[in-house]
Coordinates of N, CA, C and O and ligand atoms in Angstrom, one line a residue:
X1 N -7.2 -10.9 16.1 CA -6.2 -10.0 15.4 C -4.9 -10.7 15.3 O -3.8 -10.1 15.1
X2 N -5.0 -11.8 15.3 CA -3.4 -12.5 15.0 C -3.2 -12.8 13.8 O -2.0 -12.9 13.6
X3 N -3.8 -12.9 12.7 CA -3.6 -12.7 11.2 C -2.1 -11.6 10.6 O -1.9 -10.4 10.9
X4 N -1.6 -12.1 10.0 CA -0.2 -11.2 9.9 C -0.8 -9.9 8.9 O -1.7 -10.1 8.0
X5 N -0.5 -8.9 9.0 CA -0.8 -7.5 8.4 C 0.1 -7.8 7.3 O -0.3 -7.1 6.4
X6 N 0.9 -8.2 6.9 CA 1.9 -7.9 5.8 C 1.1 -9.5 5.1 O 0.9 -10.6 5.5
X7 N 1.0 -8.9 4.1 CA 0.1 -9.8 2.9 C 0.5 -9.6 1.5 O 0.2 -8.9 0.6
X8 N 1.6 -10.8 1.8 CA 2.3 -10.7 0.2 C 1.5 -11.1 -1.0 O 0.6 -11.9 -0.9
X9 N 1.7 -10.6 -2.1 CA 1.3 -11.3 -3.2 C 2.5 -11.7 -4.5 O 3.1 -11.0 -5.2
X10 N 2.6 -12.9 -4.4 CA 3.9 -13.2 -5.4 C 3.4 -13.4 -6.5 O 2.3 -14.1 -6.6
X11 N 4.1 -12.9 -7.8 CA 3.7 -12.7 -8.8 C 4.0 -13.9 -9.8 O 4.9 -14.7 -9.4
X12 N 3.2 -14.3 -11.4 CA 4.0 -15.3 -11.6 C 5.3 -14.7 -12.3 O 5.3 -13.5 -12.4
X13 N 6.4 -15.4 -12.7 CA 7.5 -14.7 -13.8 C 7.4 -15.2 -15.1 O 7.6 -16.4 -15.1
X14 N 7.0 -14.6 -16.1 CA 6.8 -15.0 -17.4 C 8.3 -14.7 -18.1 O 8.5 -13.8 -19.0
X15 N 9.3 -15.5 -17.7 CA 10.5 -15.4 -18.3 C 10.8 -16.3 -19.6 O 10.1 -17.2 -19.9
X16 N 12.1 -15.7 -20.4 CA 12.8 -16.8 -21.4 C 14.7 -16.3 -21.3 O 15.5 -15.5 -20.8
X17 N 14.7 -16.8 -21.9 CA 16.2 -16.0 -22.4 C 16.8 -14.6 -22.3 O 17.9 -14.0 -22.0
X18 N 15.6 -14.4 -22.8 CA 15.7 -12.6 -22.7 C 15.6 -11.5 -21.8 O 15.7 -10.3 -21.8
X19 N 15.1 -12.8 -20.6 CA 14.9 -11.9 -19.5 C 13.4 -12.1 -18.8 O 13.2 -13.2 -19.0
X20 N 12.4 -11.5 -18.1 CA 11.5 -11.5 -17.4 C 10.6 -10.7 -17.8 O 10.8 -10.0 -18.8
X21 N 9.5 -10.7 -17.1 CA 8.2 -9.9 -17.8 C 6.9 -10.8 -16.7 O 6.6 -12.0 -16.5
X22 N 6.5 -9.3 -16.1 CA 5.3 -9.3 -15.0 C 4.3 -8.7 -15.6 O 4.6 -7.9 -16.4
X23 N 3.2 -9.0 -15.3 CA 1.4 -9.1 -16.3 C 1.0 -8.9 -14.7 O 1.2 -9.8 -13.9
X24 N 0.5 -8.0 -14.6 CA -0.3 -7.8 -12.9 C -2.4 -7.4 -14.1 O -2.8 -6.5 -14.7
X25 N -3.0 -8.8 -13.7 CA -4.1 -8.0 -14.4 C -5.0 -8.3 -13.1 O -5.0 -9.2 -12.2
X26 N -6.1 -6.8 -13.4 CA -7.0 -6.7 -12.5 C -7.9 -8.3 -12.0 O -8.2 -9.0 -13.0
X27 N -8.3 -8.7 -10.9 CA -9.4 -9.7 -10.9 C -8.1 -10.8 -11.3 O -8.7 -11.8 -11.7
X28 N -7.0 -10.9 -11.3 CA -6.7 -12.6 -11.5 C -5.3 -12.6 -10.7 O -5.2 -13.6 -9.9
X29 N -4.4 -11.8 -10.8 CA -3.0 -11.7 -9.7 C -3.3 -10.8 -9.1 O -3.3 -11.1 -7.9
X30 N -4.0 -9.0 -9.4 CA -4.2 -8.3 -8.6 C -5.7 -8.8 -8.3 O -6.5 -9.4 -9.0
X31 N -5.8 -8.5 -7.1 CA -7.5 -9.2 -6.3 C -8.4 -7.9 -6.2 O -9.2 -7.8 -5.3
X32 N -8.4 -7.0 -7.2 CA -9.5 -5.8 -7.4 C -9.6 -5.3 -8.6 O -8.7 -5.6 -9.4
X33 N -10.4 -4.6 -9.0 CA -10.3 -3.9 -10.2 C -9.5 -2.7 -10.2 O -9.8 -1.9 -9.4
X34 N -8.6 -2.5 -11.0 CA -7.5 -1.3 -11.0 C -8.3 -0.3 -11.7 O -8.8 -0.3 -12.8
X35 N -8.2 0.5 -10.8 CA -8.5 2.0 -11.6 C -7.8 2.9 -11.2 O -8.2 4.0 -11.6
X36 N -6.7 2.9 -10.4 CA -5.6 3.8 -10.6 C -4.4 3.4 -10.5 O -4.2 2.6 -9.6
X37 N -3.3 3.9 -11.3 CA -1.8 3.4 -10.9 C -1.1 4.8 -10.8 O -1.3 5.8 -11.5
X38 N -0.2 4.8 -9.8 CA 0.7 5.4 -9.7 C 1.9 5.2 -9.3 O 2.0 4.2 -8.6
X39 N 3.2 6.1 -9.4 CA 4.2 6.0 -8.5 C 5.0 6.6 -8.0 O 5.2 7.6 -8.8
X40 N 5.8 6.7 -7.0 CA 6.7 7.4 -6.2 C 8.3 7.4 -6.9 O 8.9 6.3 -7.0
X41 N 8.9 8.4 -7.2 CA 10.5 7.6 -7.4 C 11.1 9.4 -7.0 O 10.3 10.3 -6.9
X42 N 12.2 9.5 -6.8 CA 12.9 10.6 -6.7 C 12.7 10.7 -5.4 O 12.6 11.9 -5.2
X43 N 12.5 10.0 -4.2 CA 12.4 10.6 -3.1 C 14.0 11.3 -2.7 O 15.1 11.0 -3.2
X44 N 13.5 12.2 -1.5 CA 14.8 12.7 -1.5 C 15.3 12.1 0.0 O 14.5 11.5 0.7
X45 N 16.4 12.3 0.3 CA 17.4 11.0 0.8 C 16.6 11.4 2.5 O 15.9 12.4 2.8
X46 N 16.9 10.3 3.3 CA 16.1 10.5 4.5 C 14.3 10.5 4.8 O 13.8 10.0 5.8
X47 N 13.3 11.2 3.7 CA 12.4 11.3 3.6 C 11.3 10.5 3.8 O 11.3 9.7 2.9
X48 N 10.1 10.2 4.8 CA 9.2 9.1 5.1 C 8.0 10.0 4.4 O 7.7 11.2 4.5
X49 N 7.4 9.0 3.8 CA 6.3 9.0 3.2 C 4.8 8.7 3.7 O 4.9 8.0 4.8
X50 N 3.6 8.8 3.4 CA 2.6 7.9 4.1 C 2.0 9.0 5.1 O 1.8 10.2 4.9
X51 N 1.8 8.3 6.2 CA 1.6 8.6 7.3 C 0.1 8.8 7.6 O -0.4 9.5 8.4
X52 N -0.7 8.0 6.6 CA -2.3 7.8 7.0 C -3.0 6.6 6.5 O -2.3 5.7 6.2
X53 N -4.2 6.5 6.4 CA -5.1 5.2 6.0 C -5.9 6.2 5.3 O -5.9 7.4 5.4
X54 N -6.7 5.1 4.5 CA -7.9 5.1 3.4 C -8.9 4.3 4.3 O -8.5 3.6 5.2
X55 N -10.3 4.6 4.1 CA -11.2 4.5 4.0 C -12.1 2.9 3.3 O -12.5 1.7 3.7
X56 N -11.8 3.9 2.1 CA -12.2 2.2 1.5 C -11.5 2.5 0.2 O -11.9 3.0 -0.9
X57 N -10.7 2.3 0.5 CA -9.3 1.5 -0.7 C -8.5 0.2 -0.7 O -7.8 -0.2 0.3
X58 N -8.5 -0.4 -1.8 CA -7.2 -1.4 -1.4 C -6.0 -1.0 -2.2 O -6.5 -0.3 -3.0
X59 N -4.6 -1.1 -2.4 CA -3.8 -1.0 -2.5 C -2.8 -2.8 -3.0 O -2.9 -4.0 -2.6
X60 N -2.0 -2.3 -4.1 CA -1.2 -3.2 -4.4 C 0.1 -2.8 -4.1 O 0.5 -3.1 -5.2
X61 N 1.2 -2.4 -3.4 CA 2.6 -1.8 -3.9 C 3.5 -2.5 -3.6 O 3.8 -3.1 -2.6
X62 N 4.2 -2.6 -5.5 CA 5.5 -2.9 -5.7 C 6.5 -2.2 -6.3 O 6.4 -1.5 -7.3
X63 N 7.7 -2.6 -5.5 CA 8.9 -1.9 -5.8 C 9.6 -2.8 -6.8 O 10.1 -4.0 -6.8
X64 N 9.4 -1.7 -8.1 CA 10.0 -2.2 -9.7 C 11.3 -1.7 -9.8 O 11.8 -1.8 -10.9
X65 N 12.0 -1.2 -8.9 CA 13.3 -0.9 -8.5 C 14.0 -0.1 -7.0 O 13.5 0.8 -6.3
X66 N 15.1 -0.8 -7.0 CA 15.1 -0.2 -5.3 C 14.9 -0.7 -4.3 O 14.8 -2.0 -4.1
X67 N 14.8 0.1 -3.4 CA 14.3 -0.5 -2.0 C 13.1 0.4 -0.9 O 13.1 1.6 -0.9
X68 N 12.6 -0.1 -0.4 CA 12.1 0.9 0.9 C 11.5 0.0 1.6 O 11.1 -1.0 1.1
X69 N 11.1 0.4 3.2 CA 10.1 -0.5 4.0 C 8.9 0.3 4.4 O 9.0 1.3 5.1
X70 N 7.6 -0.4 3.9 CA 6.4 0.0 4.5 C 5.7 -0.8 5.6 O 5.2 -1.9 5.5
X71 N 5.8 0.4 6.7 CA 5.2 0.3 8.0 C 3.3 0.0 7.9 O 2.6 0.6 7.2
X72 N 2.9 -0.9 8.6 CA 1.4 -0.9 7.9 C 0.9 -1.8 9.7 O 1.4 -2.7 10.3
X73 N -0.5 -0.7 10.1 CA -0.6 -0.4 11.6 C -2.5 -0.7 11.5 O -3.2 0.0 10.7
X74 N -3.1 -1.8 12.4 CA -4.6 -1.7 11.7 C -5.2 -1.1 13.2 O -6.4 -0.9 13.4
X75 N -4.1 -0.7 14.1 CA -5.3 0.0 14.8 C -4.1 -0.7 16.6 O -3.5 -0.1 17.4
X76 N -4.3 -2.0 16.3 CA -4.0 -2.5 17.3 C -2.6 -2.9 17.3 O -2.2 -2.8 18.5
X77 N -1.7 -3.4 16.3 CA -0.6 -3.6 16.1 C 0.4 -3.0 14.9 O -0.1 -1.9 14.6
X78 N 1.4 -3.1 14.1 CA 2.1 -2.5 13.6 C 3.0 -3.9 13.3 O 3.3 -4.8 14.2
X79 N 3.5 -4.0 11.7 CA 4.6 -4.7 11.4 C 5.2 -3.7 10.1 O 4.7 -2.7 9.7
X80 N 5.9 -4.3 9.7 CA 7.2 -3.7 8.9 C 7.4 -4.3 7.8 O 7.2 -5.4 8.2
X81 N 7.8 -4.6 6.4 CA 8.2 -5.1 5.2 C 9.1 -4.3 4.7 O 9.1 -3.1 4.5
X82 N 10.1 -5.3 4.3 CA 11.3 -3.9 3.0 C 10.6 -4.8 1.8 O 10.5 -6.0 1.7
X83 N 10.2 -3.7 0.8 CA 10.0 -4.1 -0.6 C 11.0 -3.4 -1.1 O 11.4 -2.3 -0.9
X84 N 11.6 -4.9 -2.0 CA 12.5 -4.8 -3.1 C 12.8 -5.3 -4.0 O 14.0 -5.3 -4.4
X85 N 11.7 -5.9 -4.5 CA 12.1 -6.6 -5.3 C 10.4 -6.8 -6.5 O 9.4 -7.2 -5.8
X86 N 10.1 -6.7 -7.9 CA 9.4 -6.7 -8.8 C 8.5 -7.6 -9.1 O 7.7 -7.6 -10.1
X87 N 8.7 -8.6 -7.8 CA 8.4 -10.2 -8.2 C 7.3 -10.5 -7.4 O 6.8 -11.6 -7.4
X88 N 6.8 -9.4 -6.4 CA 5.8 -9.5 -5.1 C 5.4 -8.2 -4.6 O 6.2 -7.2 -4.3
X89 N 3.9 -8.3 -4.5 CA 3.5 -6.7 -3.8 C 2.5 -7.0 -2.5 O 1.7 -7.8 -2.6
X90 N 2.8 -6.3 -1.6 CA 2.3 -6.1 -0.8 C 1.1 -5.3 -1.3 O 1.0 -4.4 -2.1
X91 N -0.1 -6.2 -0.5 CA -1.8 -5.9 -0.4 C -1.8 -5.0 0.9 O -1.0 -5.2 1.8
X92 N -2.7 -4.1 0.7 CA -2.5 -3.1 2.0 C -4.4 -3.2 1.6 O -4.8 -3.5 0.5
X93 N -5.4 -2.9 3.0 CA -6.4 -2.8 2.5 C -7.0 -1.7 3.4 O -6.2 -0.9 4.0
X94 N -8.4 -1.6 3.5 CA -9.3 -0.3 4.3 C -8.9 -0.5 5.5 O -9.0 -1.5 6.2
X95 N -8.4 0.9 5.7 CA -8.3 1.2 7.5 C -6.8 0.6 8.1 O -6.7 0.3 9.3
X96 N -6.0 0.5 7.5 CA -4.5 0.6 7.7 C -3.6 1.8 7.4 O -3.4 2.5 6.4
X97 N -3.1 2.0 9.0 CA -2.0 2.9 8.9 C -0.7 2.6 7.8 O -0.2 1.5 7.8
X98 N -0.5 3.5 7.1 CA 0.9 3.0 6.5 C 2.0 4.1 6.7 O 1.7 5.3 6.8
X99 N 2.9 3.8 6.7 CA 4.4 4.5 6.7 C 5.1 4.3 5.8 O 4.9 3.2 5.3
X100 N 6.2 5.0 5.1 CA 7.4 4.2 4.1 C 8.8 5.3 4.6 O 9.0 6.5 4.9
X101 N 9.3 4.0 4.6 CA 10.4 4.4 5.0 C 12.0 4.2 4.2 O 12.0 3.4 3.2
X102 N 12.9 4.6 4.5 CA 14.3 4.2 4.1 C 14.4 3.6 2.9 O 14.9 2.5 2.6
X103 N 14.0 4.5 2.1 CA 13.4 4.5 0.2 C 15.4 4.7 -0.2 O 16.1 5.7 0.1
X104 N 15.7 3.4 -1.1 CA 16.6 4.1 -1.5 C 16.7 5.1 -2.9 O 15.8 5.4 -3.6
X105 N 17.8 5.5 -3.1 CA 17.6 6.7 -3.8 C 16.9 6.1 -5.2 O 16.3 6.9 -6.0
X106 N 17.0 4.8 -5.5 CA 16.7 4.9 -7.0 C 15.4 3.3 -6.8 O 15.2 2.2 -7.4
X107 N 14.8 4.0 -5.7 CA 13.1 3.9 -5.9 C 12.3 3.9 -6.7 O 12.1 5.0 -7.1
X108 N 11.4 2.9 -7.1 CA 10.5 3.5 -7.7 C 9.2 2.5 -7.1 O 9.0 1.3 -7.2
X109 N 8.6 3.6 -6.6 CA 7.3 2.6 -5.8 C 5.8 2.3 -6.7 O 4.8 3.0 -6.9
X110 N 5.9 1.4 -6.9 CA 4.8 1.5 -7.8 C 3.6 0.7 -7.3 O 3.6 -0.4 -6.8
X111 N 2.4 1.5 -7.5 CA 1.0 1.4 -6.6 C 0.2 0.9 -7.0 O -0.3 2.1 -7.3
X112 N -0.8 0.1 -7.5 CA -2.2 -0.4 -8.0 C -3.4 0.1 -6.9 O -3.5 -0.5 -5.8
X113 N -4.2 0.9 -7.2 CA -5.3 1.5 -6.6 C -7.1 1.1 -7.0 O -7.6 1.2 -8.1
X114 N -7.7 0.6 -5.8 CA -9.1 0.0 -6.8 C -9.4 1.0 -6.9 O -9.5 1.1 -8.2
X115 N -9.8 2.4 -6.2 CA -10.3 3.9 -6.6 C -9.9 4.9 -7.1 O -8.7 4.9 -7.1
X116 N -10.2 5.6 -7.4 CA -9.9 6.9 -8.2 C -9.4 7.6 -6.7 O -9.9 7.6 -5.6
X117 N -8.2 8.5 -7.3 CA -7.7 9.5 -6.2 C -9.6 10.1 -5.3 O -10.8 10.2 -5.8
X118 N -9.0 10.2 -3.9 CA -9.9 10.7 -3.1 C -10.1 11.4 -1.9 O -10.7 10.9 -1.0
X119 N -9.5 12.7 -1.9 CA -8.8 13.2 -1.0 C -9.6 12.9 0.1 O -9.0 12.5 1.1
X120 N -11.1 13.0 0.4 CA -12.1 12.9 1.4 C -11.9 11.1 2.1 O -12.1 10.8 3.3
X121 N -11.5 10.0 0.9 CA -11.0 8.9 1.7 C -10.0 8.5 3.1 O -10.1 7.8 4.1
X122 N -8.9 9.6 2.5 CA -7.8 9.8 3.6 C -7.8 10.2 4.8 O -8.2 11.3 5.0
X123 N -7.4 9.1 6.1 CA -7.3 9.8 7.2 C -6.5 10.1 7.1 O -5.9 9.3 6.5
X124 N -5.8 11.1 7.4 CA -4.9 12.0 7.7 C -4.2 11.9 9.3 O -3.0 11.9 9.5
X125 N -5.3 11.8 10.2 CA -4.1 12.0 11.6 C -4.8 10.9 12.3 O -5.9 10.4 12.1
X126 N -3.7 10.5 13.1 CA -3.8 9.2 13.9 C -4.9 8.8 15.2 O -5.2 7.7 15.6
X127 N -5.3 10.2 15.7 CA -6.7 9.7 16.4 C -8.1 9.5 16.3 O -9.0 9.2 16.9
X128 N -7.7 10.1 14.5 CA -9.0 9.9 13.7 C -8.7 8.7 13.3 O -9.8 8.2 12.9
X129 N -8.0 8.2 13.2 CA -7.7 6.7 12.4 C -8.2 5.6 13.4 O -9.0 4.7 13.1
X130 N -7.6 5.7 15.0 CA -7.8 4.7 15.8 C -9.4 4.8 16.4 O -10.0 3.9 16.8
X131 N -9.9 5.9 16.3 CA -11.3 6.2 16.7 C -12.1 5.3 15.5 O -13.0 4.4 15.7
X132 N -11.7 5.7 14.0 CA -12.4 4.5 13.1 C -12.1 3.1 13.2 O -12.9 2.1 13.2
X133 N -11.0 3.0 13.4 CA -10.9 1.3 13.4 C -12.0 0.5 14.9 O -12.5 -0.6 15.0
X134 N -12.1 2.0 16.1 CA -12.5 1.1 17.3 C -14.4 1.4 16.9 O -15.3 0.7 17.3
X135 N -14.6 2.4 16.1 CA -16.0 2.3 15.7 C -16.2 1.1 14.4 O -17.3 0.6 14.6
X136 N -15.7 0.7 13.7 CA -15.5 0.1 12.9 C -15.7 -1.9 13.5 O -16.3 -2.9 13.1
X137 N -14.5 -1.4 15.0 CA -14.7 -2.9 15.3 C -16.2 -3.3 16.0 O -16.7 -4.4 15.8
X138 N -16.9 -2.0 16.8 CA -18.0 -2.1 17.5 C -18.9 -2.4 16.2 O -20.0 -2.7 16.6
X139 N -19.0 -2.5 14.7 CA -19.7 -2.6 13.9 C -19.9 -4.0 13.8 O -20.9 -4.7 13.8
X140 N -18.4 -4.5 13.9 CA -18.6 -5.8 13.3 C -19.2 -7.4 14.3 O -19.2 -8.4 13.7
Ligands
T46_1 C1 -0.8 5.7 -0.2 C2 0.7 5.7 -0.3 C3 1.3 4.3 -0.4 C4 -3.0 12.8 -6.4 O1 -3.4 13.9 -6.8 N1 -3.5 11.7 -7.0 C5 -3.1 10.5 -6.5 O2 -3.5 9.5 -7.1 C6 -2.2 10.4 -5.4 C7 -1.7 9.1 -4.9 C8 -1.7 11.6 -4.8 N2 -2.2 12.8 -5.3 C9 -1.7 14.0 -4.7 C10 -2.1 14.3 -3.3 C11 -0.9 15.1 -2.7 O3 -1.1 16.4 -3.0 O4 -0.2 13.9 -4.7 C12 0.3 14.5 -3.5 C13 1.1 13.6 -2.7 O5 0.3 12.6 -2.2 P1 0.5 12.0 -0.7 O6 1.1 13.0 0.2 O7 -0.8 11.4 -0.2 O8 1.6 10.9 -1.0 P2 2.1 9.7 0.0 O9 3.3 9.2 -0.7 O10 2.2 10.1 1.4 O11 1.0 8.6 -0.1 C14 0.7 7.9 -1.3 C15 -0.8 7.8 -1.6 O12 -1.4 9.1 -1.5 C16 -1.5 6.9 -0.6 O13 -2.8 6.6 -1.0 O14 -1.4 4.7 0.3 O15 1.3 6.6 -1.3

């Protein structure tokens, strides 16, 4: 388990003169097939976000404005990232706790999802989560 949990992916920049321009395509910068995007923006001030794992999802999230740090926990340890910047996303994959935290106000979190929303994916509370990761390790 010494592998770092925070797994950047830097993007290329397709710049000129005019400015910049990011191309995230499924299978070549993002490492899954996207079949869902979404995003977070308007949080309200103080507010943490998160607070479970997926199943079998991977996740891409970048912050295309703003700031916040997500907390990302695989059972056994816990590290921290501030995303802020459009140019790199954090890979989150199955069976990671996540947290987000200290979102500034003019956030916008934007997410790449290989699955379709799934409410039955989500752990939801934390001794269901550490119970799968420790049946999960007895698998492997
Ligand atoms: C995650 C972190 C980074 C949908 O109906 N469809 C969707 O695709 C999503 C993502 C959410 N929802 C509904 C479910 C809830 O009623 O929107 C509501 C808010 O979702 P949730 O409380 O799960 O939001 P966060 O910010 O805690 O977590 C979200 C994602 O759900 C989650 O997969 O990894 O962002």
């Amino acid at each position: 388990m010494s592998e770092s949990l925070i797994q950047w992916i830097d993007f290329p920049i397709l710049g000129d003169e005019r400015g910049s321009l990011i191309a995230l395509e499924a299978d070549r910068v993002v490492p899954f097939p996207i079949k869902r995007v979404y995003y977070i923006f308007n949080t309200a001030d103080g507010v943490s976000r998160g607070f479970h794992a997926h199943r079998d999802l991977k996740q891409l999230a970048v912050c295309v404005k703003g700031s916040c740090t997500m907390m990302v926990n695989n059972g056994y340890s816990s590290e921290s990232a501030v995303l802020d910047t459009p140019t790199r996303g954090l890979l989150i994959e199955n069976l990671i706790w996540r947290e987000m935290h200290n979102f500034s106000a003019d956030c916008v979190l934007l997410v790449l999802a290989s699955k379709p929303y799934d409410e039955a994916d989500y752990i939801r509370n934390y001794d269901d989560f550490i119970e799968e990761t420790r049946r999960a390790a007895r698998r492997s």
